[in-house]
Tab-separated table of C-alpha atoms and ligand atoms in Angstrom:
chain	number	residue	atom	x	y	z
A	191	MET	CA	132.798	-56.907	-69.802
A	192	THR	CA	133.710	-59.676	-67.441
A	193	THR	CA	135.327	-62.772	-68.766
A	194	ASN	CA	137.032	-66.011	-68.051
A	195	ASP	CA	138.619	-65.891	-71.486
A	196	PRO	CA	142.360	-66.409	-70.934
A	197	GLY	CA	143.179	-63.367	-73.121
A	198	SER	CA	146.696	-62.132	-72.452
A	199	MET	CA	147.351	-65.087	-70.157
A	200	GLU	CA	148.196	-67.119	-73.256
A	201	THR	CA	151.392	-65.183	-73.943
A	202	PRO	CA	153.876	-66.037	-71.213
A	203	GLN	CA	156.820	-64.237	-72.850
A	204	VAL	CA	154.933	-60.952	-72.593
A	205	GLU	CA	153.762	-61.615	-69.040
A	206	ARG	CA	157.256	-62.699	-67.943
A	207	SER	CA	158.560	-59.148	-68.362
A	208	ARG	CA	156.234	-57.730	-65.725
A	209	THR	CA	154.462	-58.705	-62.509
A	210	PRO	CA	153.472	-62.388	-62.334
A	211	VAL	CA	149.892	-62.950	-63.530
A	212	VAL	CA	149.205	-64.123	-59.985
A	213	SER	CA	150.496	-61.877	-57.194
A	214	SER	CA	148.743	-60.686	-54.061
A	215	TRP	CA	150.209	-60.212	-50.603
A	216	ASN	CA	147.514	-58.541	-48.579
A	217	GLU	CA	143.850	-57.511	-48.472
A	218	TRP	CA	144.270	-53.852	-49.458
A	219	ASP	CA	146.868	-53.158	-52.186
A	220	PRO	CA	145.456	-51.834	-55.502
A	221	LEU	CA	143.403	-54.606	-57.062
A	222	GLU	CA	144.194	-55.502	-60.676
A	223	GLU	CA	142.473	-58.832	-61.292
A	224	VAL	CA	139.743	-60.619	-59.363
A	225	VAL	CA	137.362	-63.544	-59.650
A	226	VAL	CA	133.752	-62.710	-58.733
A	227	GLY	CA	131.548	-65.672	-57.754
A	228	SER	CA	128.429	-66.856	-59.559
A	229	ALA	CA	125.149	-68.331	-58.301
A	230	ASP	CA	124.682	-70.452	-61.443
A	231	GLY	CA	123.669	-73.986	-60.503
A	232	ALA	CA	123.544	-73.205	-56.760
A	233	CYS	CA	121.862	-75.597	-54.335
A	234	PHE	CA	120.766	-75.283	-50.702
A	235	GLU	CA	123.556	-76.434	-48.416
A	236	PRO	CA	122.648	-79.919	-47.175
A	237	THR	CA	122.617	-81.057	-43.568
A	238	GLU	CA	125.862	-82.905	-42.869
A	239	PRO	CA	128.216	-83.412	-39.909
A	240	GLY	CA	129.940	-80.042	-40.475
A	241	CYS	CA	126.779	-78.021	-41.173
A	242	ARG	CA	123.273	-77.894	-39.695
A	243	PRO	CA	121.403	-75.301	-41.728
A	244	THR	CA	118.149	-73.985	-40.268
A	245	VAL	CA	115.515	-71.689	-41.750
A	246	ARG	CA	115.600	-68.422	-39.816
A	247	GLY	CA	112.635	-67.528	-37.657
A	248	GLY	CA	111.697	-71.152	-36.941
A	249	GLY	CA	110.704	-71.742	-40.558
A	250	GLY	CA	110.908	-75.554	-40.476
A	251	ALA	CA	113.173	-77.961	-42.326
A	252	PHE	CA	115.821	-76.537	-44.629
A	253	PRO	CA	115.056	-77.139	-48.317
A	254	THR	CA	117.265	-79.500	-50.290
A	255	GLY	CA	118.460	-79.580	-53.899
A	256	PRO	CA	118.716	-76.692	-56.377
A	257	LYS	CA	117.762	-73.167	-55.337
A	258	PRO	CA	114.767	-71.690	-57.183
A	259	ALA	CA	115.635	-69.909	-60.430
A	260	GLU	CA	114.426	-66.511	-59.179
A	261	MET	CA	116.655	-66.747	-56.097
A	262	ILE	CA	119.636	-67.490	-58.324
A	263	ALA	CA	118.735	-64.686	-60.726
A	264	ARG	CA	118.510	-62.112	-57.898
A	265	ALA	CA	121.922	-63.095	-56.536
A	266	ASN	CA	123.473	-63.138	-60.010
A	267	GLU	CA	122.153	-59.657	-60.710
A	268	GLU	CA	124.018	-58.372	-57.652
A	269	LEU	CA	127.172	-60.357	-58.432
A	270	ASP	CA	127.107	-58.966	-61.990
A	271	GLY	CA	126.659	-55.471	-60.494
A	272	LEU	CA	129.802	-55.956	-58.401
A	273	ALA	CA	131.658	-57.212	-61.479
A	274	ALA	CA	130.526	-54.138	-63.447
A	275	LEU	CA	131.637	-51.753	-60.694
A	276	LEU	CA	135.052	-53.414	-60.497
A	277	THR	CA	135.433	-53.286	-64.274
A	278	SER	CA	134.524	-49.590	-64.263
A	279	ARG	CA	137.363	-49.037	-61.758
A	280	GLY	CA	139.879	-50.693	-64.083
A	281	VAL	CA	139.941	-54.116	-62.397
A	282	ARG	CA	139.961	-57.163	-64.683
A	283	VAL	CA	137.138	-59.470	-63.614
A	284	ARG	CA	136.862	-63.186	-64.289
A	285	ARG	CA	134.087	-65.604	-63.391
A	286	PRO	CA	133.981	-69.273	-62.312
A	287	SER	CA	133.051	-72.106	-64.662
A	288	THR	CA	129.523	-73.444	-64.440
A	289	VAL	CA	129.266	-76.567	-62.298
A	290	ASP	CA	126.197	-78.744	-61.718
A	291	PHE	CA	126.057	-78.573	-57.944
A	292	ALA	CA	122.925	-80.766	-57.901
A	293	THR	CA	125.138	-83.797	-58.558
A	294	ALA	CA	125.388	-86.076	-55.509
A	295	VAL	CA	128.851	-87.082	-54.276
A	296	SER	CA	129.553	-90.652	-53.338
A	297	ALA	CA	133.124	-91.024	-52.091
A	298	PRO	CA	134.694	-94.012	-50.321
A	299	THR	CA	134.492	-92.105	-47.037
A	300	PHE	CA	131.275	-90.074	-47.336
A	301	ASP	CA	128.132	-89.400	-49.338
A	302	VAL	CA	126.287	-86.147	-49.800
A	303	ALA	CA	123.013	-85.643	-51.674
A	304	ASN	CA	123.929	-82.372	-53.378
A	305	GLN	CA	126.756	-79.851	-53.436
A	306	TYR	CA	126.557	-76.093	-52.789
A	307	CYS	CA	127.588	-73.237	-55.094
A	308	ALA	CA	130.394	-71.041	-56.470
A	309	VAL	CA	129.241	-67.771	-54.935
A	310	CYS	CA	132.123	-67.543	-52.444
A	311	PRO	CA	135.507	-68.261	-54.050
A	312	ARG	CA	137.178	-66.723	-50.963
A	313	ASP	CA	136.286	-69.820	-48.945
A	314	VAL	CA	137.999	-72.183	-51.375
A	315	ILE	CA	141.114	-70.550	-52.758
A	316	VAL	CA	143.695	-67.982	-51.718
A	317	THR	CA	146.581	-66.169	-53.371
A	318	ILE	CA	149.732	-65.740	-51.307
A	319	GLY	CA	152.355	-63.946	-53.349
A	320	SER	CA	152.458	-65.833	-56.652
A	321	GLU	CA	151.116	-69.045	-55.117
A	322	ILE	CA	147.525	-70.235	-55.449
A	323	ILE	CA	146.476	-72.488	-52.563
A	324	GLU	CA	143.312	-74.567	-52.768
A	325	ALA	CA	141.985	-75.204	-49.255
A	326	THR	CA	141.082	-78.636	-47.926
A	327	MET	CA	137.535	-77.410	-47.216
A	328	SER	CA	135.653	-78.547	-44.130
A	329	ARG	CA	132.262	-79.635	-45.477
A	330	ARG	CA	131.311	-82.535	-47.682
A	331	ALA	CA	129.078	-80.479	-49.953
A	332	ARG	CA	132.065	-78.236	-50.723
A	333	TYR	CA	134.659	-80.974	-51.363
A	334	PHE	CA	134.593	-80.481	-55.135
A	335	GLU	CA	133.908	-76.736	-55.181
A	336	PHE	CA	137.462	-76.172	-56.486
A	337	LEU	CA	136.235	-77.475	-59.858
A	338	ALA	CA	134.524	-74.129	-60.499
A	339	TYR	CA	137.979	-72.467	-60.498
A	340	ARG	CA	140.107	-75.149	-62.168
A	341	ASP	CA	139.850	-73.716	-65.700
A	342	LEU	CA	141.066	-70.391	-64.381
A	343	VAL	CA	143.805	-71.935	-62.250
A	344	TYR	CA	145.102	-73.938	-65.216
A	345	ARG	CA	145.107	-70.849	-67.386
A	346	TYR	CA	147.057	-68.841	-64.811
A	347	TRP	CA	149.457	-71.728	-64.242
A	348	ASN	CA	149.970	-72.374	-67.953
A	349	SER	CA	150.530	-68.727	-68.778
A	350	ASP	CA	153.345	-67.872	-66.378
A	351	ASP	CA	155.894	-70.284	-64.955
A	352	ARG	CA	156.306	-68.128	-61.854
A	353	VAL	CA	152.822	-69.126	-60.722
A	354	ARG	CA	152.880	-71.820	-58.023
A	355	TRP	CA	149.829	-73.963	-57.413
A	356	THR	CA	149.249	-76.051	-54.296
A	357	THR	CA	146.288	-78.182	-53.353
A	358	ALA	CA	146.199	-78.830	-49.610
A	359	PRO	CA	145.779	-82.429	-48.363
A	360	ARG	CA	142.299	-83.777	-49.092
A	361	PRO	CA	140.602	-84.724	-45.816
A	362	SER	CA	138.572	-87.927	-45.524
A	363	MET	CA	135.406	-86.125	-44.331
A	364	ARG	CA	134.348	-89.445	-42.815
A	365	ASP	CA	132.090	-89.330	-39.744
A	366	GLU	CA	135.069	-89.553	-37.368
A	367	MET	CA	136.475	-86.280	-38.702
A	368	TYR	CA	133.586	-84.439	-37.065
A	369	ARG	CA	132.394	-83.863	-33.504
A	370	GLU	CA	128.641	-84.456	-33.747
A	371	GLU	CA	128.154	-83.545	-30.090
A	372	PHE	CA	129.086	-79.948	-30.922
A	373	TRP	CA	125.610	-79.250	-32.276
A	374	SER	CA	123.775	-80.189	-29.069
A	375	ILE	CA	125.881	-78.220	-26.569
A	376	PRO	CA	123.612	-75.670	-24.769
A	377	LEU	CA	124.582	-72.010	-25.099
A	378	GLU	CA	125.550	-71.610	-21.402
A	379	GLU	CA	127.953	-74.525	-21.725
A	380	ARG	CA	129.412	-73.035	-24.886
A	381	TYR	CA	130.166	-69.843	-22.939
A	382	ALA	CA	131.781	-71.889	-20.191
A	383	ARG	CA	133.913	-73.730	-22.783
A	384	MET	CA	134.623	-70.787	-25.073
A	385	HIS	CA	138.387	-70.926	-24.515
A	386	SER	CA	138.655	-74.586	-25.480
A	387	PHE	CA	138.252	-73.779	-29.211
A	388	GLU	CA	136.788	-77.201	-29.940
A	389	PHE	CA	134.129	-76.946	-32.618
A	390	CYS	CA	132.481	-79.384	-35.047
A	391	ILE	CA	135.694	-80.723	-36.610
A	392	SER	CA	138.160	-82.891	-34.733
A	393	GLN	CA	141.896	-82.185	-34.626
A	394	ASP	CA	143.040	-85.415	-36.316
A	395	GLU	CA	143.138	-84.343	-39.966
A	396	VAL	CA	144.340	-81.190	-41.699
A	397	VAL	CA	141.227	-79.057	-42.272
A	398	PHE	CA	140.905	-75.431	-43.328
A	399	ASP	CA	138.756	-73.127	-45.411
A	400	ALA	CA	140.723	-70.379	-47.162
A	401	ALA	CA	138.456	-67.658	-45.731
A	402	ASP	CA	139.846	-68.246	-42.241
A	403	MET	CA	143.065	-66.575	-43.417
A	404	SER	CA	143.746	-62.864	-43.506
A	405	ARG	CA	146.852	-61.710	-45.368
A	406	PHE	CA	149.044	-58.900	-44.014
A	407	GLY	CA	152.198	-59.174	-46.189
A	408	ARG	CA	154.679	-61.525	-44.569
A	409	ASP	CA	152.171	-62.269	-41.798
A	410	VAL	CA	149.120	-64.434	-42.363
A	411	PHE	CA	146.619	-64.565	-39.499
A	412	VAL	CA	144.495	-67.714	-39.328
A	413	GLN	CA	141.381	-68.123	-37.212
A	414	GLU	CA	140.723	-71.385	-35.368
A	415	SER	CA	137.089	-72.106	-36.123
A	416	MET	CA	134.327	-74.501	-37.147
A	417	THR	CA	135.985	-74.609	-40.567
A	418	THR	CA	139.705	-74.549	-39.659
A	419	ASN	CA	141.350	-76.722	-37.022
A	420	ARG	CA	144.755	-76.646	-35.369
A	421	ALA	CA	146.153	-79.305	-37.736
A	422	GLY	CA	145.093	-77.060	-40.635
A	423	ILE	CA	146.990	-74.138	-39.114
A	424	ARG	CA	150.043	-76.357	-38.527
A	425	TRP	CA	149.960	-77.423	-42.172
A	426	LEU	CA	149.775	-73.810	-43.330
A	427	ARG	CA	152.658	-72.892	-41.045
A	428	ARG	CA	154.929	-75.693	-42.294
A	429	HIS	CA	154.007	-74.878	-45.861
A	430	LEU	CA	154.427	-71.096	-45.702
A	431	GLU	CA	157.161	-70.499	-43.140
A	432	PRO	CA	160.020	-71.797	-45.357
A	433	GLN	CA	159.004	-68.990	-47.729
A	434	GLY	CA	159.536	-66.400	-44.978
A	435	ILE	CA	155.842	-66.050	-44.184
A	436	ARG	CA	154.778	-66.052	-40.526
A	437	VAL	CA	151.547	-67.896	-39.809
A	438	ARG	CA	149.822	-66.573	-36.702
A	439	PRO	CA	146.797	-68.300	-35.187
A	440	VAL	CA	144.160	-65.919	-33.815
A	441	HIS	CA	141.124	-66.575	-31.634
A	442	PHE	CA	137.884	-64.772	-30.935
A	443	PRO	CA	136.521	-66.586	-27.859
A	444	LEU	CA	133.125	-64.826	-27.811
A	445	ASP	CA	132.315	-66.119	-31.302
A	446	LEU	CA	130.777	-69.434	-30.327
A	447	PHE	CA	130.165	-70.494	-33.958
A	448	PRO	CA	133.191	-69.055	-35.796
A	449	SER	CA	133.417	-69.663	-39.517
A	450	HIS	CA	135.668	-67.448	-41.666
A	451	ILE	CA	137.605	-64.472	-40.328
A	452	ASP	CA	136.310	-61.848	-42.760
A	453	CYS	CA	133.282	-60.785	-40.702
A	454	THR	CA	135.416	-60.500	-37.569
A	455	PHE	CA	138.842	-59.015	-38.308
A	456	VAL	CA	139.174	-57.059	-41.561
A	457	PRO	CA	142.374	-55.164	-42.409
A	458	LEU	CA	141.734	-52.060	-44.518
A	459	ARG	CA	145.194	-50.548	-45.011
A	460	PRO	CA	148.580	-50.706	-43.291
A	461	GLY	CA	147.962	-49.820	-39.640
A	462	LEU	CA	144.171	-50.231	-39.596
A	463	VAL	CA	141.900	-53.209	-38.901
A	464	LEU	CA	138.101	-53.101	-38.782
A	465	THR	CA	137.108	-55.209	-35.766
A	466	ASN	CA	133.864	-56.797	-34.602
A	467	PRO	CA	132.685	-55.406	-31.235
A	468	ASP	CA	130.906	-58.684	-30.422
A	469	ARG	CA	134.033	-60.735	-31.148
A	470	PRO	CA	137.134	-59.263	-29.466
A	471	LEU	CA	140.514	-60.896	-29.997
A	472	LEU	CA	141.714	-63.262	-27.304
A	473	ASP	CA	143.437	-61.347	-24.507
A	474	GLY	CA	147.065	-60.811	-25.473
A	475	GLU	CA	146.631	-61.470	-29.211
A	476	ASP	CA	146.105	-57.740	-29.756
A	477	ARG	CA	149.584	-56.937	-28.379
A	478	LEU	CA	151.371	-57.542	-31.657
A	479	PHE	CA	149.088	-55.026	-33.362
A	480	ILE	CA	149.378	-52.395	-30.661
A	481	GLU	CA	153.169	-52.737	-30.403
A	482	ASN	CA	153.463	-52.270	-34.155
A	483	GLY	CA	151.298	-49.147	-34.215
A	484	TRP	CA	148.124	-50.704	-35.666
A	485	LYS	CA	144.724	-49.285	-34.783
A	486	LEU	CA	141.804	-51.656	-34.208
A	487	VAL	CA	138.549	-49.814	-34.950
A	488	ASN	CA	135.185	-51.391	-34.113
A	489	ALA	CA	132.598	-51.626	-36.889
A	490	PRO	CA	129.254	-49.960	-36.115
A	491	GLU	CA	126.114	-52.009	-35.452
A	492	PRO	CA	124.904	-53.505	-38.774
A	493	THR	CA	121.696	-52.033	-40.215
A	494	THR	CA	120.002	-55.449	-40.040
A	495	GLY	CA	119.948	-57.508	-36.850
A	496	ASN	CA	120.391	-61.281	-36.916
A	497	ASP	CA	116.566	-61.572	-36.959
A	498	GLY	CA	116.234	-59.507	-40.138
A	499	MET	CA	118.698	-61.524	-42.231
A	500	PRO	CA	117.311	-63.455	-45.241
A	501	ARG	CA	115.467	-66.682	-44.299
A	502	TYR	CA	118.007	-69.034	-45.811
A	503	CYS	CA	121.089	-67.061	-44.794
A	504	GLN	CA	123.290	-69.041	-42.397
A	505	SER	CA	125.680	-66.164	-41.708
A	506	SER	CA	125.547	-63.459	-39.055
A	507	LYS	CA	124.490	-59.801	-39.296
A	508	TRP	CA	128.237	-59.046	-39.419
A	509	LEU	CA	128.234	-59.663	-43.157
A	510	SER	CA	127.985	-55.855	-42.924
A	511	MET	CA	131.760	-55.693	-42.404
A	512	ASN	CA	132.614	-58.177	-45.188
A	513	VAL	CA	133.929	-55.361	-47.402
A	514	LEU	CA	136.236	-55.533	-50.416
A	515	SER	CA	139.181	-53.128	-50.559
A	516	ILE	CA	140.265	-52.197	-54.051
A	517	SER	CA	143.093	-50.001	-52.796
A	518	PRO	CA	144.291	-48.617	-49.455
A	519	THR	CA	141.907	-45.685	-49.981
A	520	GLU	CA	138.879	-47.275	-51.720
A	521	VAL	CA	136.477	-49.790	-50.181
A	522	ILE	CA	133.359	-51.413	-51.625
A	523	CYS	CA	130.523	-51.823	-49.083
A	524	GLU	CA	126.960	-53.146	-49.180
A	525	GLU	CA	124.725	-50.207	-50.068
A	526	ARG	CA	122.474	-50.306	-46.987
A	527	GLU	CA	125.308	-50.247	-44.430
A	528	THR	CA	125.271	-46.455	-44.041
A	529	PRO	CA	126.752	-46.340	-40.497
A	530	LEU	CA	129.760	-48.259	-41.821
A	531	HIS	CA	129.993	-45.922	-44.833
A	532	ALA	CA	130.125	-42.959	-42.422
A	533	LEU	CA	132.845	-44.581	-40.315
A	534	LEU	CA	134.989	-45.417	-43.350
A	535	ASP	CA	134.471	-41.933	-44.753
A	536	SER	CA	135.643	-40.432	-41.447
A	537	LEU	CA	138.756	-42.645	-41.665
A	538	GLY	CA	139.595	-41.156	-45.077
A	539	PHE	CA	138.288	-43.862	-47.438
A	540	GLU	CA	136.351	-43.390	-50.645
A	541	VAL	CA	133.317	-45.632	-50.112
A	542	LEU	CA	131.785	-47.321	-53.173
A	543	THR	CA	128.516	-49.172	-52.727
A	544	VAL	CA	126.548	-51.951	-54.408
A	545	PRO	CA	123.336	-53.784	-53.434
A	546	PHE	CA	124.288	-57.260	-52.196
A	547	ARG	CA	121.503	-58.485	-49.849
A	548	HIS	CA	120.397	-61.299	-52.132
A	549	VAL	CA	123.898	-62.747	-52.057
A	550	PHE	CA	123.750	-63.009	-48.242
A	551	GLU	CA	121.858	-66.292	-48.319
A	552	TYR	CA	124.851	-67.866	-50.065
A	553	GLY	CA	126.926	-67.287	-46.929
A	554	GLY	CA	128.857	-64.168	-47.755
A	555	SER	CA	129.105	-60.602	-48.896
A	556	LEU	CA	131.646	-58.687	-50.959
A	557	HIS	CA	134.889	-60.134	-49.609
A	558	CYS	CA	133.559	-63.704	-49.545
A	559	ALA	CA	132.257	-63.419	-53.120
A	560	THR	CA	135.684	-62.604	-54.553
A	561	TRP	CA	139.156	-64.108	-54.936
A	562	ASP	CA	141.829	-61.536	-55.598
A	563	VAL	CA	144.308	-62.901	-58.102
A	564	ARG	CA	146.531	-59.880	-58.543
A	565	ARG	CA	147.152	-56.733	-56.542
A	566	THR	CA	150.121	-54.427	-57.015
A	567	GLY	CA	152.749	-54.473	-54.286
A	568	THR	CA	155.236	-56.840	-52.772
A	569	MET	CA	155.691	-58.781	-49.549
A	570	GLU	CA	156.115	-56.185	-46.789
A	571	ASP	CA	156.738	-56.619	-43.091
A	572	TYR	CA	153.983	-54.741	-41.256
A	573	PHE	CA	155.027	-56.189	-37.870
A	574	PRO	CA	158.739	-55.441	-37.558
A	575	ASP	CA	158.469	-55.321	-33.774
A	576	ALA	CA	157.945	-58.988	-32.995
A	577	SER	CA	158.767	-58.797	-29.261
A	578	SER	CA	155.289	-60.207	-28.574
A	579	ASP	CA	155.698	-62.786	-31.345
A	580	GLN	CA	152.891	-65.367	-31.323
A	581	ALA	CA	154.170	-67.317	-34.298
A	582	THR	CA	156.252	-69.794	-32.337
B	752	LIG	N1	131.230	-66.586	-44.476
B	752	LIG	C1	131.372	-65.568	-43.514
B	752	LIG	C2	130.319	-65.663	-42.410
B	752	LIG	C3	130.835	-65.178	-41.118
B	752	LIG	C4	129.772	-64.811	-40.125
B	752	LIG	O1	128.645	-65.307	-40.205
B	752	LIG	O2	130.012	-64.002	-39.235
């Protein structure tokens, strides 16, 4: 059974004697409690300055408003399947609150005709140690997505006074926050400019999505992208470094439309990162890994090319590598990604699989569709040799 019933979270004296109810330092330690997204109330993402959705295969204008009920039901069936698998492995699963994403937003600085969904908590919220951080978000339709998790956040916060809760600065999302010209740059020019790392958001306000972060103990790597700018990374650094956490920007210059790091650079256990062969790290940014004995292993070609992805999916074929680790030896993968299963098996992992293709059109796969609240383990230093330190 999955639940968002607070259960034992209501008894702080009991919780106080053990691990905080919120505690997670990396992407691979044994998972104890997780939030799995829900497609309830989902809408098509609207066209806005930070997002230009297009129907794949030249299918005309993108629909607006609520997604059809059968589309939602298919995605929910797969999300429920993931929740059931996690529960069967002893992980406590919770679900977001239902939100009416069809409600328009009219703010002093922007309007948007409908909102999006709560399928991908990873984009919105992150656990770092016993702190929950709500991201600024980069798109108007996602400004209020945090509401789907507020009941849960309050319950965690109320149940254990070691839980820290931070909401990052709310950006204006006014027109000036975006670079409209980004969308009309021809591909050849994008290649020529790939090292400028200027995407559809300007650098004036603090902007980040939580899914541009990847947690490696006392090091958090943050991708500069269409959804996270340099001011966002500076904010994260000033916020986290006083706690002894090093924030390290990373760049993948061949990804001309980067959005979220978890289809590009996916740590699986201490010493091992699954990498994207189409999106190598910027020259020199791999040194820290190599000098500290980490192996970067390329993911195999996904079983579906970009052309075969669902019509309304705005993500790349590399959702194949958007896996969820439930321990340093167990990884959940999409069931059709057999070349990846074989690779992970050869690297010593137990590979668990679930069908998840219908979730793809909500912009994510297994890692995106989850928010890990508690994993065993403490803050470790996996990069003790910092001679090539990029954090300063
Ligand atoms: N939300 C993750 C999508 C990343 C990608 O399309 O590669």
